[in-house]
Short mmCIF file of N, CA and C in Angstrom, two decimals:
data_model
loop_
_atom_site.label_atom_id
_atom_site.label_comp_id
_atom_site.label_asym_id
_atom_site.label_seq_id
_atom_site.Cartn_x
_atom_site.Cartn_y
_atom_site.Cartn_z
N UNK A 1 172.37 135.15 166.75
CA UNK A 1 172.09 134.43 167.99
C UNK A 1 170.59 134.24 168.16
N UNK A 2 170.07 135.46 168.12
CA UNK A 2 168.83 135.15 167.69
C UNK A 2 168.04 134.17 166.81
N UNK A 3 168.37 133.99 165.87
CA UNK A 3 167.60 132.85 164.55
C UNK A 3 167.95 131.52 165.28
N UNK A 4 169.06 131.47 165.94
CA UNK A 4 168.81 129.93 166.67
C UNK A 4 168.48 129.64 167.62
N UNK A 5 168.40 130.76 168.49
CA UNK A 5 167.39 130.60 169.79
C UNK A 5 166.16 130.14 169.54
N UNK A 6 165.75 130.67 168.05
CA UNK A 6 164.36 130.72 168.24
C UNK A 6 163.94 129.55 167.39
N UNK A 7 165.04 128.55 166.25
CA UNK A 7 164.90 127.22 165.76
C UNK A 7 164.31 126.26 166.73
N UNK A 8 164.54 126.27 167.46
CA UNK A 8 164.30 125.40 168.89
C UNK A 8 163.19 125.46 169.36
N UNK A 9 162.62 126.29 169.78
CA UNK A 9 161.39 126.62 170.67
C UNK A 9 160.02 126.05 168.92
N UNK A 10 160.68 126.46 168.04
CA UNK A 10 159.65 126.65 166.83
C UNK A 10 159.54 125.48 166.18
N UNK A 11 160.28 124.35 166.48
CA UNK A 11 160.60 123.15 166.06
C UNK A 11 159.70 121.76 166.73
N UNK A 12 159.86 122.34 168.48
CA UNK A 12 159.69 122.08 169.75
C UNK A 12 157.85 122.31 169.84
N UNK A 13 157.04 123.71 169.36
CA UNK A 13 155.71 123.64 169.49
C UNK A 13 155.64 122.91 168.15
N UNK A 14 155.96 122.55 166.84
CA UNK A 14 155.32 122.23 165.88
C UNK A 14 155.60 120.18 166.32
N UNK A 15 156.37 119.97 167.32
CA UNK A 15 156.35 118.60 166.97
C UNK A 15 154.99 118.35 168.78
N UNK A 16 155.07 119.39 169.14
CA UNK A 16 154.02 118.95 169.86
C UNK A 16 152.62 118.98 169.61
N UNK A 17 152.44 120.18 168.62
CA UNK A 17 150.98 120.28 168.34
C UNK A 17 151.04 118.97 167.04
N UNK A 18 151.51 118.67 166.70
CA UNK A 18 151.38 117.62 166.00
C UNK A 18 151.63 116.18 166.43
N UNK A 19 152.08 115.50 167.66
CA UNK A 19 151.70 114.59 168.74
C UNK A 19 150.00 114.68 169.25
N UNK A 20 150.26 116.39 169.59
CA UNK A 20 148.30 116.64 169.93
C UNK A 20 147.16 115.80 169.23
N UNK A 21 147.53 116.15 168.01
CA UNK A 21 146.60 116.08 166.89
C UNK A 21 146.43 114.68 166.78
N UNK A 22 147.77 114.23 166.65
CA UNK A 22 147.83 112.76 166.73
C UNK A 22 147.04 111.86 167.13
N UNK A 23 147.30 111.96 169.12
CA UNK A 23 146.59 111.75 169.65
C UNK A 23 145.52 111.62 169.84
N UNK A 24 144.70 112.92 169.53
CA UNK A 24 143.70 112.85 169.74
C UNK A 24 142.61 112.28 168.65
N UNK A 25 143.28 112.39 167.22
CA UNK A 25 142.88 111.78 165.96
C UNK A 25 142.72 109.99 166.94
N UNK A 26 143.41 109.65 167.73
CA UNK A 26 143.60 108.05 167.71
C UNK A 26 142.14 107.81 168.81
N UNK A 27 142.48 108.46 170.20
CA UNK A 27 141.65 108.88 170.95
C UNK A 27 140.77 109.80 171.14
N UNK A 28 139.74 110.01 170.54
CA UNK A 28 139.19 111.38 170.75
C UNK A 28 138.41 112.03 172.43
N UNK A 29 138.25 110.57 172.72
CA UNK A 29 137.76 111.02 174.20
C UNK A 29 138.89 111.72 175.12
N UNK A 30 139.97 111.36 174.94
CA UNK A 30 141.11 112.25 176.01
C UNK A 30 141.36 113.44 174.97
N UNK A 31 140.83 114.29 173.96
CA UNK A 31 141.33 115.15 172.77
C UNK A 31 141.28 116.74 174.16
N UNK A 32 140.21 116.72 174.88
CA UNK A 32 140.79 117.74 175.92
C UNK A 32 141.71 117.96 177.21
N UNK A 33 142.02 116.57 177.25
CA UNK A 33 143.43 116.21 178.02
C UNK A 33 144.75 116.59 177.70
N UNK A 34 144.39 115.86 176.70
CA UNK A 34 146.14 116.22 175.37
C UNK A 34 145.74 118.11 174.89
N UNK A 35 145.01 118.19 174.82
CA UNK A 35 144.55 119.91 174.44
C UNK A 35 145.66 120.50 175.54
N UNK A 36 145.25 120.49 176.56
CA UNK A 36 145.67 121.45 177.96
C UNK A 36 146.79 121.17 178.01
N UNK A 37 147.14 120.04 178.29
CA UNK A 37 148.38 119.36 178.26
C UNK A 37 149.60 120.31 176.79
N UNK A 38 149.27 119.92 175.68
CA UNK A 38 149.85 120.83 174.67
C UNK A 38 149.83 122.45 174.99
N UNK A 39 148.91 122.86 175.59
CA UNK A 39 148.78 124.33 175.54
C UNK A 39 150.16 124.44 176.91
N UNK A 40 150.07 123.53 177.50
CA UNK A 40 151.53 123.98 179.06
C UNK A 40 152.38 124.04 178.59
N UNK A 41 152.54 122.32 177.77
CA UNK A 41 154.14 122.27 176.95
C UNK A 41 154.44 123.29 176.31
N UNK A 42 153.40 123.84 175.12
CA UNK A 42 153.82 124.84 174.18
C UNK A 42 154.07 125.96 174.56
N UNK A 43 153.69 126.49 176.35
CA UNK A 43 153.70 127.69 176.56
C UNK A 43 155.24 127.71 177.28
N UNK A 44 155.70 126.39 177.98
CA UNK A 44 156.83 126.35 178.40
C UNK A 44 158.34 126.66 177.57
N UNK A 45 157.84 125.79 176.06
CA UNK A 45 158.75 125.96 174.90
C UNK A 45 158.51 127.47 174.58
N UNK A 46 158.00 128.50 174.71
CA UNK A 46 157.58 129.56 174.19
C UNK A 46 158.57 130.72 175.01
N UNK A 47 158.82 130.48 176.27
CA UNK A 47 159.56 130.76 177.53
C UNK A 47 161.14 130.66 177.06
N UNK A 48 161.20 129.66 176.38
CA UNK A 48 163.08 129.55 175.94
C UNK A 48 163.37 130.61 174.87
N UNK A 49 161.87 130.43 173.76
CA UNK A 49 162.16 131.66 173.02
C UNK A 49 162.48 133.48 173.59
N UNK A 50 161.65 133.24 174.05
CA UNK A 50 161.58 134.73 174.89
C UNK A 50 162.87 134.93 176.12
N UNK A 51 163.42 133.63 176.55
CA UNK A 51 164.66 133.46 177.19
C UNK A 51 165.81 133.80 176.09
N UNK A 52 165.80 133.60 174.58
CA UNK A 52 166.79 133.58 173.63
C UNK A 52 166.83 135.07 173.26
N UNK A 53 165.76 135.52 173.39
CA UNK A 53 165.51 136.87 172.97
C UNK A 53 166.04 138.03 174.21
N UNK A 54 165.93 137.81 174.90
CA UNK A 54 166.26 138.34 176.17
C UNK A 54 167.85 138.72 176.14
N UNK A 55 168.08 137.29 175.97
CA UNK A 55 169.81 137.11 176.08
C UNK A 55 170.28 137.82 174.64
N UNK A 56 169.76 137.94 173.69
CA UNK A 56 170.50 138.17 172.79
C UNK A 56 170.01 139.78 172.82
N UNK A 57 168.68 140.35 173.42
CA UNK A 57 168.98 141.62 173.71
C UNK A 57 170.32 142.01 174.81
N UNK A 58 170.70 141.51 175.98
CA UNK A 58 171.48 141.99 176.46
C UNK A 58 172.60 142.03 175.63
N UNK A 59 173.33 141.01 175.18
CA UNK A 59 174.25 141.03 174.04
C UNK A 59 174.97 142.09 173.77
N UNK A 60 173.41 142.46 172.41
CA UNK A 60 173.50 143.48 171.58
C UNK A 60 174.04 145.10 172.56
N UNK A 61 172.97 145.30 173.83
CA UNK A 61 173.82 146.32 174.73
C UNK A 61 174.52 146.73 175.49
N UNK A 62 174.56 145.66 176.17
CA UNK A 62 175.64 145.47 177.06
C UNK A 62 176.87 145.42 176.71
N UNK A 63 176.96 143.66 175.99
CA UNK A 63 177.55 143.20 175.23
C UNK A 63 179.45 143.63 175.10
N UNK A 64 178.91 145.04 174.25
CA UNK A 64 180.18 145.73 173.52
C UNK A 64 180.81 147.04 174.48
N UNK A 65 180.08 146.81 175.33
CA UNK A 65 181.01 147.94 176.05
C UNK A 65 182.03 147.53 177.04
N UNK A 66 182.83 148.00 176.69
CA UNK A 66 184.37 147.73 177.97
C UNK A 66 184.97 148.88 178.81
N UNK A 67 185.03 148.03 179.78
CA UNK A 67 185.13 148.80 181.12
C UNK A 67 186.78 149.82 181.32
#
């Protein structure tokens, strides 16, 4: 559960820092716009990981016990 929680989020910062780059390769005067801007997105996508991780800790302990 884990390894695909975390496909997503890792898929998600690499196609943004690479829009960044993009960008700013085209424009360089907005290159600290798109900077900040990438650093929110990527920290937001970073949040699902740590949301996947979370969940798949409860899982693992919770999970298997019956009442």
């Amino acid at each position: 559960a884990m390894g695909f929680g975390v496909l997503g989020p890792g898929i998600g910062i690499g196609l943004a820092v690479s829009a960044a780059i993009n960008g700013s390769s085209r424009q360089p005067e907005l290159a600290g716009k798109l900077l900040t801007q990438m650093f929110i997105g990527a920290a937001l996508i970073e949040v699902l990981g740590l949301l996947s991780f979370l969940v798949a800790m409860m899982l693992y302990l919770f999970g298997t016990k019956v009442a």
